[in-house]
Every structure is written in C-alpha cells, then in structure tokens.
CSV table of C-alpha atoms in Angstrom, one decimal:
chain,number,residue,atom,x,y,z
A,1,UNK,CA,88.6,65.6,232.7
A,2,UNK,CA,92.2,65.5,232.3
A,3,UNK,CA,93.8,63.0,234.8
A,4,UNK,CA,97.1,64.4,235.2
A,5,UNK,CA,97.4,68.5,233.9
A,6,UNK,CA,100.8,70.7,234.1
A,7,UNK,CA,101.0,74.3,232.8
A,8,UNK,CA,102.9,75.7,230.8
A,9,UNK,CA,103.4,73.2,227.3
A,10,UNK,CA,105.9,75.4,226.2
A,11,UNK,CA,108.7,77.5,228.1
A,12,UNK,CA,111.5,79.6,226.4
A,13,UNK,CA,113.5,81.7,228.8
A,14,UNK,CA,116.8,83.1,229.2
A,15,UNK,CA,119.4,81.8,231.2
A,16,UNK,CA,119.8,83.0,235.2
A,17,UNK,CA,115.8,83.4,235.4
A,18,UNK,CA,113.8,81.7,237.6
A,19,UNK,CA,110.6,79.3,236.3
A,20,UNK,CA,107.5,77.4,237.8
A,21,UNK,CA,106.1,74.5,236.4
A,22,UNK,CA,102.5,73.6,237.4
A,23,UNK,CA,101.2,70.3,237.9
A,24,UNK,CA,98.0,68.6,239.2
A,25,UNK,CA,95.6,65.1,239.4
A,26,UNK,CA,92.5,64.6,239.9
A,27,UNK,CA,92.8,60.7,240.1
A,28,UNK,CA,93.4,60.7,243.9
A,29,UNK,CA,96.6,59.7,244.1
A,30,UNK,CA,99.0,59.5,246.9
A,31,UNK,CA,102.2,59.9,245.5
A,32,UNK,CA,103.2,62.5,242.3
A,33,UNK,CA,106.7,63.1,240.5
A,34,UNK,CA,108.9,64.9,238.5
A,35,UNK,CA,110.5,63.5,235.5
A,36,UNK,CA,113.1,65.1,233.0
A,37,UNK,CA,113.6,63.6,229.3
A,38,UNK,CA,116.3,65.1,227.7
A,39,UNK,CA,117.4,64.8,224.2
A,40,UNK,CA,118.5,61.0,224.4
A,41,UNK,CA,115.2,60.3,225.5
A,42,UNK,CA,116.2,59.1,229.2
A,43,UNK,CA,113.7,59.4,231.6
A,44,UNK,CA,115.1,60.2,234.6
A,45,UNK,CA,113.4,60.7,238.1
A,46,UNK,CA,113.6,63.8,240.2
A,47,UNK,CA,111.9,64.1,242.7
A,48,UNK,CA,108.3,62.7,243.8
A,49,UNK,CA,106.2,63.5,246.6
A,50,UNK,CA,103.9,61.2,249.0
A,51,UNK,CA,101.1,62.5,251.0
A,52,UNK,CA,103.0,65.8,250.8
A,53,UNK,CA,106.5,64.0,252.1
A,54,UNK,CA,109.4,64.0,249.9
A,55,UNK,CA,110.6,60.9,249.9
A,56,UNK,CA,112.8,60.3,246.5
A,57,UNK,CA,115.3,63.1,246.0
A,58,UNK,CA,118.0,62.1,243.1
A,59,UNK,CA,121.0,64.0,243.1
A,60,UNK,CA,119.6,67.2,241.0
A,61,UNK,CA,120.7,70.5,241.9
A,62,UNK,CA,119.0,72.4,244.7
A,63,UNK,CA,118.4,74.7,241.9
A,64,UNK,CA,115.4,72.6,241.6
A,65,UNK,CA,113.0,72.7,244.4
A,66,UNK,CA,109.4,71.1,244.2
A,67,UNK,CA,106.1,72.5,246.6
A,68,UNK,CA,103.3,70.2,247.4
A,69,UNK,CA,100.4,72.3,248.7
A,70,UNK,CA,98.9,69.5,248.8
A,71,UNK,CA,98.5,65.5,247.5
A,72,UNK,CA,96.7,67.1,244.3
A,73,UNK,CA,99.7,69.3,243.5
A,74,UNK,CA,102.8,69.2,242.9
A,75,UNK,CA,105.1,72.0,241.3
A,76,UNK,CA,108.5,72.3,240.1
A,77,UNK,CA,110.5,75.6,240.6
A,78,UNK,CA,113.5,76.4,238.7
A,79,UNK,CA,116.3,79.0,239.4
A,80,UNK,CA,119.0,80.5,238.1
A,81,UNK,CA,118.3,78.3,234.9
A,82,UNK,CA,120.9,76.9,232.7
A,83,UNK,CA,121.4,75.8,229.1
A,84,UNK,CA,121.7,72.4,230.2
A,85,UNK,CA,117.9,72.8,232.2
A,86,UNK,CA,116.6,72.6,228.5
A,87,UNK,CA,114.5,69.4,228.7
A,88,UNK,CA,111.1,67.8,228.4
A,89,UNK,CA,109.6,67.9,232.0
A,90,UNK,CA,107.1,65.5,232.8
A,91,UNK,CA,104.9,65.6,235.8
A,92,UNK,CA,103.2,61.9,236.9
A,93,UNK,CA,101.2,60.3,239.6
A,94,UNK,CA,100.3,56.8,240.6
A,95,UNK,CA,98.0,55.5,243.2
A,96,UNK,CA,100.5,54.6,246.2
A,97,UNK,CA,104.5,53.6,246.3
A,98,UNK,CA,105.5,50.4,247.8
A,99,UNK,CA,103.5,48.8,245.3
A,100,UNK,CA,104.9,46.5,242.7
A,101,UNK,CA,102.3,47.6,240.1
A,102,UNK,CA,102.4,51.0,240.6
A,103,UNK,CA,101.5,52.4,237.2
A,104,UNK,CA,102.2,55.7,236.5
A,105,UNK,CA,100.4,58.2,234.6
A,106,UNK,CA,102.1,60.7,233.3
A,107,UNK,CA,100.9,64.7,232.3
A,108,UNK,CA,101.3,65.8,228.9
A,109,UNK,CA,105.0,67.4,229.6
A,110,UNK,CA,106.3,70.9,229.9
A,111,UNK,CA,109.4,71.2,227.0
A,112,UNK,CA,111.6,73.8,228.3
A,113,UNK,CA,114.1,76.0,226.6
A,114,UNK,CA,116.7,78.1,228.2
A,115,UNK,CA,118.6,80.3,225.9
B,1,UNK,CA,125.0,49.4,238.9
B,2,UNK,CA,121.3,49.3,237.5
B,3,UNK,CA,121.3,48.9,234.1
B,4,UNK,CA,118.3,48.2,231.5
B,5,UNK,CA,119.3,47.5,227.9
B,6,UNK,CA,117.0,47.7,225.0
B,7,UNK,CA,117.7,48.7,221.4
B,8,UNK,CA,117.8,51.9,219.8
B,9,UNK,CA,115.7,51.6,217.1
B,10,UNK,CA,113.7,49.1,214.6
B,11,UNK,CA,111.4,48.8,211.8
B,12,UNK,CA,109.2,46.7,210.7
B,13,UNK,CA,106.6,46.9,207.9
B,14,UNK,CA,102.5,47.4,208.6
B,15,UNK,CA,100.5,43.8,209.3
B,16,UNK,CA,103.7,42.1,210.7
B,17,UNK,CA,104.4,41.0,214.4
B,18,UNK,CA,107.7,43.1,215.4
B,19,UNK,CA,109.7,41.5,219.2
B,20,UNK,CA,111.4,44.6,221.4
B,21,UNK,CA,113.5,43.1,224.1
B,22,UNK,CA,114.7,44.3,227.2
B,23,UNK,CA,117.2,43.1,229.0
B,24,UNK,CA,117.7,44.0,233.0
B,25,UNK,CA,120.3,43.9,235.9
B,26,UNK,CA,119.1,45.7,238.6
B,27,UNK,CA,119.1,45.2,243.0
B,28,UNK,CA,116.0,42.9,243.3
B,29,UNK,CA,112.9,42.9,241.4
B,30,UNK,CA,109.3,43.9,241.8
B,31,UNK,CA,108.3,44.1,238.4
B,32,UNK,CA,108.7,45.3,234.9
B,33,UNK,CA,106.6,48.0,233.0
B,34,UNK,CA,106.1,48.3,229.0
B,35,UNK,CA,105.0,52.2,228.4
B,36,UNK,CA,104.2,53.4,224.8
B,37,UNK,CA,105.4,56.8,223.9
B,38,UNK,CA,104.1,58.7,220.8
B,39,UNK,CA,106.6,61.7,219.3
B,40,UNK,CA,105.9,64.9,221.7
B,41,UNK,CA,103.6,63.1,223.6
B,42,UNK,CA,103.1,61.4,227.4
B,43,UNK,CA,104.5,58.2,228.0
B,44,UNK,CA,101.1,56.1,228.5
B,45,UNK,CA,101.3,52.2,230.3
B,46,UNK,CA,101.2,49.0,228.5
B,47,UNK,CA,101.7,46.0,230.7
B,48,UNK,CA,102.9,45.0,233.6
B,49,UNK,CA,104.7,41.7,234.8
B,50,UNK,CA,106.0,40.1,237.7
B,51,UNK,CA,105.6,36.5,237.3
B,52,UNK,CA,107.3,34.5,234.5
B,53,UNK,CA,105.3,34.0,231.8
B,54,UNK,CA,103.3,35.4,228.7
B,55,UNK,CA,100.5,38.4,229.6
B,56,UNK,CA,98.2,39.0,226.3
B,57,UNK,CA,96.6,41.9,225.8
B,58,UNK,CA,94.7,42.6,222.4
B,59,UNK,CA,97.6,43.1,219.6
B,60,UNK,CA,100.4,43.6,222.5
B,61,UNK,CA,101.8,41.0,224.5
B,62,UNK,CA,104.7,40.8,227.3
B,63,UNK,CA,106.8,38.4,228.5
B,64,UNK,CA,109.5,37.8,231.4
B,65,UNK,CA,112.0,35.5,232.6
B,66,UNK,CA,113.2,36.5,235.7
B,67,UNK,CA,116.1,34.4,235.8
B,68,UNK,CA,117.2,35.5,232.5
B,69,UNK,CA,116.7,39.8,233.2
B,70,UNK,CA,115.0,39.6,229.8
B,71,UNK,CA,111.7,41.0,228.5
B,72,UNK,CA,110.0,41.0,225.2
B,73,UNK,CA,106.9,43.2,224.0
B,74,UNK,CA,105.1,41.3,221.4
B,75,UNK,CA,103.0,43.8,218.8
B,76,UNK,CA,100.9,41.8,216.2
B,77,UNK,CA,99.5,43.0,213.2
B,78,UNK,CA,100.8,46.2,213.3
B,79,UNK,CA,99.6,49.7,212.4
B,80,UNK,CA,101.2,52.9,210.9
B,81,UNK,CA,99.7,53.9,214.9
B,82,UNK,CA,102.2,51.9,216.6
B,83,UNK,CA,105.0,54.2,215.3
B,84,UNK,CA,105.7,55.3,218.7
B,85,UNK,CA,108.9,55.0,221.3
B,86,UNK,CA,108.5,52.0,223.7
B,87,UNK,CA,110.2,51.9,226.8
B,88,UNK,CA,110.8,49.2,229.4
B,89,UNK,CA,111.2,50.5,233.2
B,90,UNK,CA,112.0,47.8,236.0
B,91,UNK,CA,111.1,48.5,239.5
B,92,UNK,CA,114.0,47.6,241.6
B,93,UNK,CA,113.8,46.5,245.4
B,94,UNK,CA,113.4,50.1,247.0
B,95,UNK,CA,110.0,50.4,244.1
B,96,UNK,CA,111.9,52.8,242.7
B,97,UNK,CA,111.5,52.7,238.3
B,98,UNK,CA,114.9,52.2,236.2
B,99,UNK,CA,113.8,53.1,232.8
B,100,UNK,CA,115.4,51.9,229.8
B,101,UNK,CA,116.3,54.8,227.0
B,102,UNK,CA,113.4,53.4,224.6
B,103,UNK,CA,113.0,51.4,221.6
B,104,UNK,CA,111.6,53.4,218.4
B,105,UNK,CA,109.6,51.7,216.5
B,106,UNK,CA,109.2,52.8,212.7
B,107,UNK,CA,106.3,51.2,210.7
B,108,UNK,CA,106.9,51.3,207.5
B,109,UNK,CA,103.8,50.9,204.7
C-alpha cells in the first residue's frame, strides 16, 4: 500500500564504488524526483522525470545519473562515490508539473554513507 | 537570487499556539507549500496557498501576503507530536519548489 517505496533505507559504502537507489509509485503520477537532504537539512532538487522525459537537471555531477523504465520508476545511480555524496536521498512524485498545487509526496528516504 | 527565509529553531510549550514565518523573494509566484517533517522521517504536505488570505485546517493554519513575501503556519493547541521540522517551499514562475532550510519545532511539556 505504500504510495511512494525506495530501496535501500540504509547505504554504507566506500568511497569510488558505484550505488543504485530504487524508487517507485503506485499513485499514478506523471512526474517523479530526486531530492538530497544533507546535514543542514536543505532540500535540494536533482533531478525529476516526466512521462519518462528529463526535464529538471540541477547542476549535480554527471556522477549522478537517474533511469526511468518507466512513469512508475525512477532510480538514482551513483558512481565513483564521494565523502561529500553522504546524504539523506529522498525520492518523490506528484500528480503533473505545471501545476501550482502540485503537492509532492515524498518516499521514506535512502540515508547514504560513503566512508 | 531565490531566497526563502525562515528561522532555525523554536519552542514552545504543549497546549499553546506557536507562529513559524517564512519570508520569500523569488522570480514570480505560483504558490507556497507548508510540509511537516518528523526526525528521520519523509517530509509529508500541510497546506497550500496561493491567494492572500487565511486557510484553516483542524489545529494548523496558513497564511500569505503576496505583496509582503511573508507566510505564517499557525499550530494551535499543541502536542508533544508536533515536535517535528516544518518547512516552507515556494514554487517560483518555472513550478519549480525553492524550499526553505526548516523551522524545528521543540514542544516542550
């Protein structure tokens, strides 16, 4: 029944590996995203995904590359990680963009930490 | 540049009313979001406005003035519960969310 689900909770690597963060809704959304909360509590956006389209890419590293198999899913790969990767990821989805109340709903978070 | 200002922390003591504020300067306005956050938890939505004005909502209620940037979330008769971060995110002209770094709220017995 969960809404919004992203695998794993909890992610402690070391640095220069390579990671995947899962992420799917069942609400029937059009548009997902990736968020990252670091320590200062910041949320800041990544990337998100409409209809399988990228249309927001912030100025992350290409380190980061999200896959959308489709509008269900969308995952977040990591590589080459870094100490400064270590974050709270949050995975999200609202029902269209363009849309002044476009509420999000957010996954339970992925806390990542590269050592 | 976009900035959204709200402060870093309060407290206020269980059965009061406690006012967060926001305050806003961003490139046009479609809106203003109030999300609760709980300590290792999901950010979860609490209102919504667009129009000046007061929106009520059970214990919680939100307010804007456009003309001012400047938000307030209204929480009455609080509960240890509503020890929680509260964040205000305004979506600018592209609908893309600014987000504010979070007010936490400490309820104190």
């Amino acid at each position: 029944d969960t809404a919004v689900s992203q695998t794993p909770k909890y992610l402690v690597t070391q640095m220069g590996n390579d990671k995947s963060i899962k992420c799917e809704q069942n609400l029937g959304h059009d548009t997902m995203y990736w968020y990252k909360q670091d320590s200062k509590k910041f949320l800041k956006i990544m990337f998100s995904y409409n209809n399988k389209e990228l249309i927001i890419n912030e100025t992350v590293p290409n380190r980061f590359s999200p896959k959308s198999p489709d509008k269900a899913h969308l995952n977040l790969h990591i590589n080459s990680l870094e100490l400064g990767d270590s974050a709270v990821y949050f995975c999200a989805s609202s029902q269209a963009l363009g849309s002044g109340a476009n509420v999000l709903t957010f996954g339970a978070g992925s806390r990542l930490t590269v050592l | 540049g976009q900035n959204i200002d709200q402060p870093t922390e309060m407290t206020a003591t269980e059965g009061a009313i406690v006012q967060i504020n926001c305050t806003y300067q961003t490139s046009g306005f479609n809106g203003l979001f109030w999300y609760q956050q709980h300590a290792g938890e999901a950010p979860t939505f609490l209102s919504y406005n667009v129009l000046d004005g007061l929106e009520e909502k059970g214990r919680f209620s939100s307010f804007l003035s456009r003309s001012k940037g400047y938000s307030y979330l209204l929480l009455k008769e609080l509960q240890m519960k509503d020890s929680a971060s509260y964040l205000c995110a305004v979506m600018d002209s592209n609908y893309q969310l600014i987000w504010g770094a979070g007010t936490k709220l400490i309820i104190k017995p």
